[in-house]
Amino acid sequence: MLLKKYHLYEFKDKLPSQLSGGMRQRVALIRTLAVKPKILLLDEAFSALDYQTRLMVTKDVYKILKNEKMTMIMVTHDISEAISMSDRVIVLSKRPTEVKKIYDINFEMEDRDPLNCRKNSKFSEYFDCLWKELDVHG
């Protein structure tokens, strides 16, 4: 049972309002995984979470998806989140939307997770490349 496997079984009888935002995210992911999808689409999945919770939940989600050998497509506007969670980042153009550039993300780390990626020296290189690609003027 996935709830036991991911340490949420003791909360099985709780209402969503009785769970933290991070727990609700993990439960939603596990509920989705229970139907054994071939691919998972996450669209701004962590945007409603505060920064600290967001970091911890991305770590949990990353480990669950790796453990379940699940392919994910994640839509996000958060460059750091994209880099730390992904093997590949696809930058889209403005409308009409086209694939502008594809970046392979490789940290070459045994203990890879989103938090460790953010500490890696390659992280800022990836961030700078993606930031320039977005052509954001401030």
N, CA, C and O atoms as a DFTB+ gen file, in Angstrom:
552 C
 N C O
     1  1       0.849      -1.185       0.000
     2  2       0.000       0.000       0.000
     3  2       0.894       1.248       0.000
     4  3       1.814       1.366       0.809
     5  1       0.608       2.160      -0.909
     6  2       1.431       3.358      -1.071
     7  2       1.429       4.262       0.165
     8  3       2.446       4.877       0.483
     9  1       0.295       4.345       0.859
    10  2       0.259       5.184       2.068
    11  2       1.246       4.689       3.119
    12  3       1.903       5.493       3.780
    13  1       1.353       3.390       3.276
    14  2       2.329       2.835       4.222
    15  2       3.749       3.056       3.714
    16  3       4.631       3.467       4.468
    17  1       3.958       2.784       2.448
    18  2       5.287       2.899       1.851
    19  2       5.858       4.305       2.019
    20  3       7.062       4.471       2.215
    21  1       4.988       5.322       1.941
    22  2       5.450       6.709       2.024
    23  2       5.045       7.401       3.323
    24  3       4.932       8.626       3.376
    25  1       4.829       6.603       4.369
    26  2       4.662       7.073       5.753
    27  2       3.478       8.024       5.940
    28  3       3.569       8.991       6.695
    29  1       2.391       7.752       5.265
    30  2       1.189       8.569       5.411
    31  2      -0.005       7.757       5.914
    32  3      -1.108       8.289       6.038
    33  1       0.209       6.486       6.200
    34  2      -0.888       5.602       6.583
    35  2      -1.617       6.078       7.844
    36  3      -2.839       5.964       7.942
    37  1      -0.869       6.603       8.791
    38  2      -1.501       7.039      10.050
    39  2      -2.468       8.205       9.846
    40  3      -3.246       8.524      10.745
    41  1      -2.429       8.844       8.676
    42  2      -3.309       9.974       8.393
    43  2      -4.456       9.590       7.453
    44  3      -5.159      10.467       6.951
    45  1      -4.652       8.291       7.210
    46  2      -5.623       7.810       6.222
    47  2      -7.056       8.236       6.515
    48  3      -7.860       8.338       5.588
    49  1      -7.397       8.484       7.764
    50  2      -8.760       8.862       8.120
    51  2      -8.941      10.367       8.299
    52  3     -10.013      10.818       8.704
    53  1      -7.920      11.133       8.004
    54  2      -7.987      12.588       8.169
    55  2      -8.618      13.238       6.940
    56  3      -8.495      12.739       5.822
    57  1      -9.286      14.346       7.168
    58  2      -9.826      15.147       6.079
    59  2      -8.700      16.001       5.495
    60  3      -7.731      16.298       6.193
    61  1      -8.814      16.398       4.236
    62  2      -7.770      17.254       3.649
    63  2      -7.494      18.509       4.490
    64  3      -6.347      18.941       4.603
    65  1      -8.542      19.088       5.076
    66  2      -8.359      20.297       5.884
    67  2      -7.549      20.040       7.152
    68  3      -7.073      20.981       7.786
    69  1      -7.391      18.775       7.522
    70  2      -6.623      18.423       8.711
    71  2      -5.160      18.121       8.390
    72  3      -4.378      17.810       9.289
    73  1      -4.793      18.209       7.132
    74  2      -3.414      17.944       6.699
    75  2      -2.720      19.245       6.343
    76  3      -3.362      20.223       5.960
    77  1      -1.419      19.245       6.472
    78  2      -0.637      20.407       6.043
    79  2      -0.649      20.473       4.512
    80  3      -1.016      19.508       3.842
    81  1      -0.245      21.615       3.979
    82  2      -0.181      21.766       2.523
    83  2       0.741      20.746       1.885
    84  3       0.432      20.193       0.829
    85  1       1.877      20.497       2.526
    86  2       2.825      19.520       2.009
    87  2       2.264      18.112       2.020
    88  3       2.463      17.348       1.075
    89  1       1.558      17.767       3.096
    90  2       0.945      16.435       3.174
    91  2      -0.134      16.281       2.108
    92  3      -0.257      15.222       1.493
    93  1      -0.907      17.328       1.893
    94  2      -1.947      17.256       0.850
    95  2      -1.315      17.005      -0.518
    96  3      -1.859      16.247      -1.322
    97  1      -0.175      17.632      -0.785
    98  2       0.512      17.425      -2.056
    99  2       0.977      15.975      -2.189
   100  3       0.799      15.359      -3.240
   101  1       1.571      15.431      -1.126
   102  2       2.054      14.049      -1.173
   103  2       0.894      13.066      -1.317
   104  3       0.991      12.099      -2.073
   105  1      -0.194      13.306      -0.601
   106  2      -1.368      12.433      -0.703
   107  2      -1.936      12.486      -2.121
   108  3      -2.298      11.450      -2.678
   109  1      -2.018      13.668      -2.703
   110  2      -2.523      13.804      -4.081
   111  2      -1.637      13.025      -5.048
   112  3      -2.141      12.368      -5.958
   113  1      -0.335      13.094      -4.859
   114  2       0.592      12.358      -5.723
   115  2       0.381      10.856      -5.561
   116  3       0.305      10.129      -6.552
   117  1       0.289      10.395      -4.341
   118  2       0.113       8.962      -4.081
   119  2      -1.230       8.481      -4.631
   120  3      -1.327       7.378      -5.169
   121  1      -2.255       9.305      -4.495
   122  2      -3.571       8.954      -5.054
   123  2      -3.479       8.808      -6.574
   124  3      -4.093       7.913      -7.154
   125  1      -2.719       9.678      -7.205
   126  2      -2.528       9.604      -8.652
   127  2      -1.729       8.364      -9.027
   128  3      -2.061       7.679      -9.994
   129  1      -0.680       8.071      -8.266
   130  2       0.156       6.902      -8.559
   131  2      -0.602       5.587      -8.382
   132  3      -0.251       4.582      -8.999
   133  1      -1.634       5.588      -7.547
   134  2      -2.392       4.363      -7.279
   135  2      -3.052       3.808      -8.540
   136  3      -3.293       2.604      -8.632
   137  1      -3.346       4.675      -9.515
   138  2      -3.967       4.205     -10.754
   139  2      -2.926       3.813     -11.802
   140  3      -3.271       3.475     -12.934
   141  1      -1.654       3.860     -11.417
   142  2      -0.528       3.420     -12.254
   143  2      -0.483       4.105     -13.627
   144  3      -0.512       3.431     -14.657
   145  1      -0.414       5.432     -13.641
   146  2      -0.321       6.117     -14.936
   147  2       1.041       5.870     -15.584
   148  3       2.012       5.563     -14.892
   149  1       1.114       6.001     -16.891
   150  2       2.390       5.833     -17.594
   151  2       3.236       7.094     -17.494
   152  3       4.464       7.034     -17.537
   153  1       2.569       8.234     -17.362
   154  2       3.256       9.518     -17.285
   155  2       2.452      10.428     -16.355
   156  3       1.230      10.308     -16.263
   157  1       3.128      11.313     -15.688
   158  2       2.488      12.202     -14.725
   159  2       2.697      13.638     -15.173
   160  3       3.822      14.029     -15.483
   161  1       1.637      14.427     -15.214
   162  2       1.723      15.838     -15.556
   163  2       1.504      16.664     -14.296
   164  3       0.464      16.561     -13.646
   165  1       2.486      17.476     -13.963
   166  2       2.374      18.393     -12.825
   167  2       2.382      19.815     -13.379
   168  3       3.363      20.243     -13.987
   169  1       1.309      20.530     -13.171
   170  2       1.180      21.892     -13.676
   171  2       1.196      22.856     -12.499
   172  3       0.204      22.991     -11.782
   173  1       2.333      23.526     -12.303
   174  2       2.514      24.451     -11.186
   175  2       2.084      23.792      -9.866
   176  3       1.380      24.394      -9.054
   177  1       2.518      22.563      -9.678
   178  2       2.064      21.732      -8.562
   179  2       2.421      22.279      -7.184
   180  3       1.724      21.996      -6.209
   181  1       3.484      23.048      -7.091
   182  2       3.956      23.495      -5.776
   183  2       3.737      24.985      -5.542
   184  3       4.172      25.512      -4.519
   185  1       3.080      25.668      -6.456
   186  2       2.973      27.122      -6.402
   187  2       2.190      27.641      -5.191
   188  3       2.408      28.775      -4.765
   189  1       1.292      26.841      -4.636
   190  2       0.489      27.305      -3.494
   191  2       1.199      27.122      -2.149
   192  3       0.672      27.519      -1.110
   193  1       2.381      26.528      -2.169
   194  2       3.102      26.237      -0.927
   195  2       4.086      27.355      -0.588
   196  3       4.630      28.010      -1.477
   197  1       4.307      27.563       0.721
   198  2       5.330      28.518       1.119
   199  2       6.703      27.951       0.736
   200  3       6.835      26.754       0.481
   201  1       7.702      28.802       0.699
   202  2       9.007      28.435       0.150
   203  2       9.629      27.217       0.839
   204  3      10.085      26.297       0.161
   205  1       9.653      27.198       2.160
   206  2      10.276      26.087       2.878
   207  2       9.537      24.775       2.627
   208  3      10.158      23.740       2.385
   209  1       8.216      24.826       2.686
   210  2       7.420      23.622       2.428
   211  2       7.628      23.171       0.989
   212  3       7.730      21.976       0.712
   213  1       7.689      24.117       0.092
   214  2       7.890      23.815      -1.325
   215  2       9.186      23.039      -1.538
   216  3       9.205      22.051      -2.272
   217  1      10.264      23.482      -0.902
   218  2      11.545      22.783      -1.020
   219  2      11.456      21.358      -0.501
   220  3      11.947      20.430      -1.144
   221  1      10.839      21.179       0.647
   222  2      10.740      19.846       1.232
   223  2       9.826      18.935       0.411
   224  3      10.123      17.752       0.243
   225  1       8.731      19.471      -0.093
   226  2       7.806      18.663      -0.889
   227  2       8.445      18.276      -2.222
   228  3       8.248      17.155      -2.690
   229  1       9.208      19.184      -2.841
   230  2       9.859      18.816      -4.098
   231  2      10.839      17.674      -3.866
   232  3      10.977      16.787      -4.708
   233  1      11.516      17.697      -2.725
   234  2      12.437      16.598      -2.393
   235  2      11.664      15.282      -2.252
   236  3      12.068      14.256      -2.799
   237  1      10.556      15.322      -1.518
   238  2       9.731      14.118      -1.331
   239  2       9.165      13.616      -2.662
   240  3       9.229      12.423      -2.958
   241  1       8.618      14.521      -3.452
   242  2       8.026      14.138      -4.734
   243  2       9.092      13.556      -5.657
   244  3       8.857      12.545      -6.319
   245  1      10.249      14.183      -5.704
   246  2      11.345      13.688      -6.540
   247  2      11.703      12.254      -6.150
   248  3      11.842      11.392      -7.018
   249  1      11.854      11.996      -4.853
   250  2      12.229      10.656      -4.388
   251  2      11.127       9.637      -4.680
   252  3      11.418       8.510      -5.080
   253  1       9.877      10.020      -4.485
   254  2       8.766       9.107      -4.772
   255  2       8.745       8.759      -6.254
   256  3       8.608       7.589      -6.611
   257  1       8.878       9.758      -7.117
   258  2       8.837       9.503      -8.558
   259  2      10.015       8.662      -9.018
   260  3       9.858       7.798      -9.880
   261  1      11.186       8.900      -8.458
   262  2      12.358       8.076      -8.798
   263  2      12.145       6.648      -8.315
   264  3      12.423       5.692      -9.040
   265  1      11.658       6.508      -7.112
   266  2      11.418       5.183      -6.536
   267  2      10.378       4.400      -7.336
   268  3      10.506       3.188      -7.510
   269  1       9.358       5.089      -7.818
   270  2       8.288       4.452      -8.600
   271  2       8.641       4.369     -10.089
   272  3       7.857       3.860     -10.890
   273  1       9.835       4.878     -10.456
   274  2      10.290       4.889     -11.859
   275  2       9.248       5.547     -12.767
   276  3       8.894       5.025     -13.825
   277  1       8.777       6.693     -12.325
   278  2       7.704       7.410     -13.003
   279  2       8.274       8.566     -13.826
   280  3       9.135       9.309     -13.356
   281  1       7.786       8.707     -15.052
   282  2       8.126       9.835     -15.891
   283  2       7.164      10.973     -15.595
   284  3       5.955      10.768     -15.484
   285  1       7.712      12.166     -15.468
   286  2       6.897      13.327     -15.138
   287  2       7.183      14.438     -16.140
   288  3       8.324      14.644     -16.555
   289  1       6.136      15.143     -16.518
   290  2       6.267      16.406     -17.231
   291  2       5.776      17.465     -16.259
   292  3       4.639      17.414     -15.790
   293  1       6.638      18.419     -15.963
   294  2       6.305      19.439     -14.977
   295  2       6.302      20.810     -15.654
   296  3       7.284      21.209     -16.280
   297  1       5.203      21.511     -15.522
   298  2       5.100      22.878     -16.002
   299  2       5.368      23.782     -14.808
   300  3       4.705      23.677     -13.775
   301  1       6.348      24.671     -14.957
   302  2       6.661      25.598     -13.871
   303  2       7.262      26.866     -14.451
   304  3       7.860      26.855     -15.526
   305  1       7.093      27.958     -13.718
   306  2       7.749      29.217     -14.057
   307  2       8.943      29.450     -13.147
   308  3       9.626      30.468     -13.266
   309  1       9.201      28.520     -12.242
   310  2      10.288      28.634     -11.277
   311  2      11.535      27.951     -11.850
   312  3      11.609      26.723     -11.903
   313  1      12.504      28.753     -12.273
   314  2      13.707      28.223     -12.904
   315  2      14.436      27.254     -11.974
   316  3      14.859      26.182     -12.407
   317  1      14.584      27.616     -10.717
   318  2      15.291      26.761      -9.763
   319  2      14.596      25.421      -9.590
   320  3      15.246      24.379      -9.514
   321  1      13.286      25.455      -9.527
   322  2      12.505      24.224      -9.404
   323  2      12.700      23.349     -10.639
   324  3      12.886      22.138     -10.523
   325  1      12.657      23.956     -11.811
   326  2      12.836      23.201     -13.055
   327  2      14.199      22.527     -13.086
   328  3      14.298      21.349     -13.429
   329  1      15.242      23.254     -12.735
   330  2      16.599      22.704     -12.768
   331  2      16.765      21.587     -11.755
   332  3      17.304      20.528     -12.075
   333  1      16.307      21.818     -10.542
   334  2      16.558      20.853      -9.472
   335  2      15.718      19.588      -9.580
   336  3      16.093      18.553      -9.028
   337  1      14.582      19.650     -10.284
   338  2      13.678      18.497     -10.383
   339  2      13.834      17.705     -11.677
   340  3      13.294      16.604     -11.792
   341  1      14.561      18.244     -12.651
   342  2      14.463      17.712     -14.006
   343  2      15.753      17.120     -14.550
   344  3      16.857      17.461     -14.123
   345  1      15.568      16.217     -15.512
   346  2      16.679      15.710     -16.319
   347  2      16.785      16.521     -17.607
   348  3      17.823      16.535     -18.270
   349  1      15.687      17.193     -17.945
   350  2      15.647      17.988     -19.170
   351  2      14.691      19.150     -18.933
   352  3      13.612      18.977     -18.364
   353  1      15.103      20.340     -19.379
   354  2      14.250      21.523     -19.284
   355  2      13.986      22.021     -20.697
   356  3      14.909      22.234     -21.483
   357  1      12.720      22.200     -20.995
   358  2      12.315      22.696     -22.308
   359  2      11.809      24.120     -22.122
   360  3      10.833      24.359     -21.411
   361  1      12.485      25.055     -22.768
   362  2      12.103      26.464     -22.703
   363  2      11.172      26.741     -23.878
   364  3      11.490      26.444     -25.029
   365  1      10.025      27.313     -23.562
   366  2       9.048      27.648     -24.588
   367  2       9.124      29.134     -24.909
   368  3       9.483      29.951     -24.061
   369  1       8.781      29.466     -26.141
   370  2       8.765      30.861     -26.582
   371  2       7.476      31.528     -26.117
   372  3       6.579      30.886     -25.571
   373  1       7.412      32.839     -26.352
   374  2       6.152      33.544     -26.143
   375  2       5.185      33.105     -27.236
   376  3       5.570      32.408     -28.176
   377  1       3.941      33.514     -27.107
   378  2       2.906      33.121     -28.068
   379  2       3.210      33.643     -29.456
   380  3       3.697      34.767     -29.582
   381  1       2.951      32.894     -30.482
   382  2       2.507      31.498     -30.438
   383  2       3.651      30.613     -29.933
   384  3       4.786      30.730     -30.394
   385  1       3.347      29.753     -29.009
   386  2       4.359      28.975     -28.305
   387  2       5.000      27.925     -29.187
   388  3       4.335      27.157     -29.882
   389  1       6.323      27.926     -29.128
   390  2       7.141      26.912     -29.788
   391  2       8.237      26.511     -28.831
   392  3       8.543      27.237     -27.885
   393  1       8.833      25.353     -29.075
   394  2       9.994      24.953     -28.286
   395  2      11.151      25.845     -28.716
   396  3      11.562      25.838     -29.877
   397  1      11.662      26.601     -27.774
   398  2      12.747      27.536     -28.054
   399  2      14.104      26.857     -27.914
   400  3      14.982      27.016     -28.762
   401  1      14.266      26.089     -26.819
   402  2      15.522      25.394     -26.584
   403  2      15.298      24.288     -25.569
   404  3      14.428      24.387     -24.703
   405  1      16.091      23.237     -25.684
   406  2      16.031      22.110     -24.740
   407  2      17.394      22.000     -24.065
   408  3      18.431      21.966     -24.727
   409  1      17.373      21.947     -22.755
   410  2      18.597      21.805     -21.961
   411  2      18.588      20.450     -21.256
   412  3      17.643      20.131     -20.535
   413  1      19.623      19.665     -21.459
   414  2      19.802      18.448     -20.674
   415  2      20.452      18.849     -19.356
   416  3      21.449      19.570     -19.336
   417  1      19.876      18.375     -18.261
   418  2      20.364      18.704     -16.923
   419  2      21.034      17.457     -16.364
   420  3      20.402      16.411     -16.217
   421  1      22.323      17.582     -16.053
   422  2      23.065      16.434     -15.533
   423  2      23.987      16.903     -14.416
   424  3      24.967      17.609     -14.651
   425  1      23.656      16.503     -13.213
   426  2      24.460      16.880     -12.057
   427  2      25.516      15.830     -11.701
   428  3      26.400      16.096     -10.887
   429  1      25.430      14.643     -12.301
   430  2      26.404      13.580     -12.041
   431  2      26.651      13.384     -10.545
   432  3      27.789      13.417     -10.078
   433  1      25.548      13.177      -9.799
   434  2      25.627      12.972      -8.360
   435  2      24.910      11.678      -7.989
   436  3      23.857      11.361      -8.542
   437  1      25.479      10.948      -7.063
   438  2      24.829       9.721      -6.589
   439  2      23.626      10.035      -5.711
   440  3      22.600       9.360      -5.803
   441  1      23.738      11.035      -4.876
   442  2      22.684      11.363      -3.906
   443  2      21.813      12.513      -4.399
   444  3      21.448      13.408      -3.637
   445  1      21.489      12.470      -5.688
   446  2      20.733      13.579      -6.280
   447  2      19.342      13.689      -5.677
   448  3      18.602      12.710      -5.590
   449  1      19.012      14.880      -5.270
   450  2      17.659      15.285      -4.934
   451  2      17.616      16.798      -5.133
   452  3      18.670      17.421      -5.263
   453  1      16.445      17.400      -5.160
   454  2      16.364      18.822      -5.473
   455  2      17.189      19.731      -4.552
   456  3      17.725      20.743      -5.004
   457  1      17.289      19.385      -3.293
   458  2      18.072      20.228      -2.379
   459  2      19.560      20.115      -2.666
   460  3      20.269      21.122      -2.665
   461  1      20.041      18.906      -2.911
   462  2      21.462      18.721      -3.229
   463  2      21.821      19.385      -4.562
   464  3      22.916      19.929      -4.708
   465  1      20.917      19.342      -5.518
   466  2      21.176      19.981      -6.808
   467  2      21.396      21.481      -6.644
   468  3      22.256      22.063      -7.305
   469  1      20.625      22.099      -5.768
   470  2      20.738      23.545      -5.559
   471  2      22.094      23.931      -4.959
   472  3      22.525      25.077      -5.086
   473  1      22.754      22.994      -4.318
   474  2      24.068      23.247      -3.720
   475  2      25.212      22.959      -4.688
   476  3      26.354      23.348      -4.439
   477  1      24.909      22.286      -5.778
   478  2      25.925      21.869      -6.735
   479  2      26.429      23.067      -7.545
   480  3      25.655      23.966      -7.874
   481  1      27.712      23.078      -7.862
   482  2      28.300      24.200      -8.603
   483  2      27.685      24.376      -9.998
   484  3      27.675      25.489     -10.523
   485  1      27.178      23.311     -10.599
   486  2      26.552      23.404     -11.921
   487  2      25.208      24.140     -11.880
   488  3      24.744      24.650     -12.900
   489  1      24.594      24.192     -10.709
   490  2      23.255      24.768     -10.587
   491  2      23.227      26.210     -11.101
   492  3      22.357      26.567     -11.895
   493  1      24.157      27.024     -10.661
   494  2      24.155      28.437     -11.074
   495  2      24.445      28.575     -12.569
   496  3      23.951      29.502     -13.211
   497  1      25.236      27.667     -13.124
   498  2      25.488      27.698     -14.574
   499  2      24.193      27.437     -15.342
   500  3      23.866      28.152     -16.289
   501  1      23.461      26.402     -14.920
   502  2      22.181      26.108     -15.564
   503  2      21.225      27.290     -15.404
   504  3      20.550      27.684     -16.355
   505  1      21.172      27.847     -14.199
   506  2      20.268      28.957     -13.917
   507  2      20.574      30.134     -14.841
   508  3      19.667      30.709     -15.442
   509  1      21.853      30.491     -14.951
   510  2      22.246      31.620     -15.803
   511  2      21.865      31.389     -17.267
   512  3      21.375      32.302     -17.932
   513  1      22.086      30.187     -17.764
   514  2      21.723      29.864     -19.156
   515  2      20.222      29.996     -19.381
   516  3      19.785      30.580     -20.373
   517  1      19.436      29.453     -18.456
   518  2      17.981      29.512     -18.606
   519  2      17.471      30.947     -18.470
   520  3      16.569      31.359     -19.200
   521  1      18.037      31.695     -17.551
   522  2      17.620      33.086     -17.346
   523  2      17.851      33.894     -18.625
   524  3      16.989      34.664     -19.049
   525  1      19.023      33.707     -19.231
   526  2      19.330      34.412     -20.481
   527  2      18.382      33.982     -21.596
   528  3      17.961      34.803     -22.411
   529  1      18.056      32.719     -21.630
   530  2      17.164      32.186     -22.657
   531  2      15.769      32.792     -22.562
   532  3      15.101      32.988     -23.578
   533  1      15.328      33.090     -21.335
   534  2      13.989      33.652     -21.150
   535  2      13.907      35.097     -21.608
   536  3      12.815      35.613     -21.844
   537  1      15.051      35.752     -21.737
   538  2      15.089      37.135     -22.223
   539  2      14.140      38.028     -21.435
   540  3      13.316      38.746     -22.003
   541  1      14.276      37.966     -20.117
   542  2      13.450      38.765     -19.220
   543  2      14.132      40.111     -18.999
   544  3      15.315      40.179     -18.667
   545  1      13.372      41.163     -19.186
   546  2      13.919      42.510     -18.971
   547  2      13.279      43.091     -17.719
   548  3      12.058      43.084     -17.566
   549  1      14.135      43.597     -16.821
   550  2      13.606      44.116     -15.565
   551  2      13.735      45.580     -15.408
   552  3      13.324      46.131     -14.387
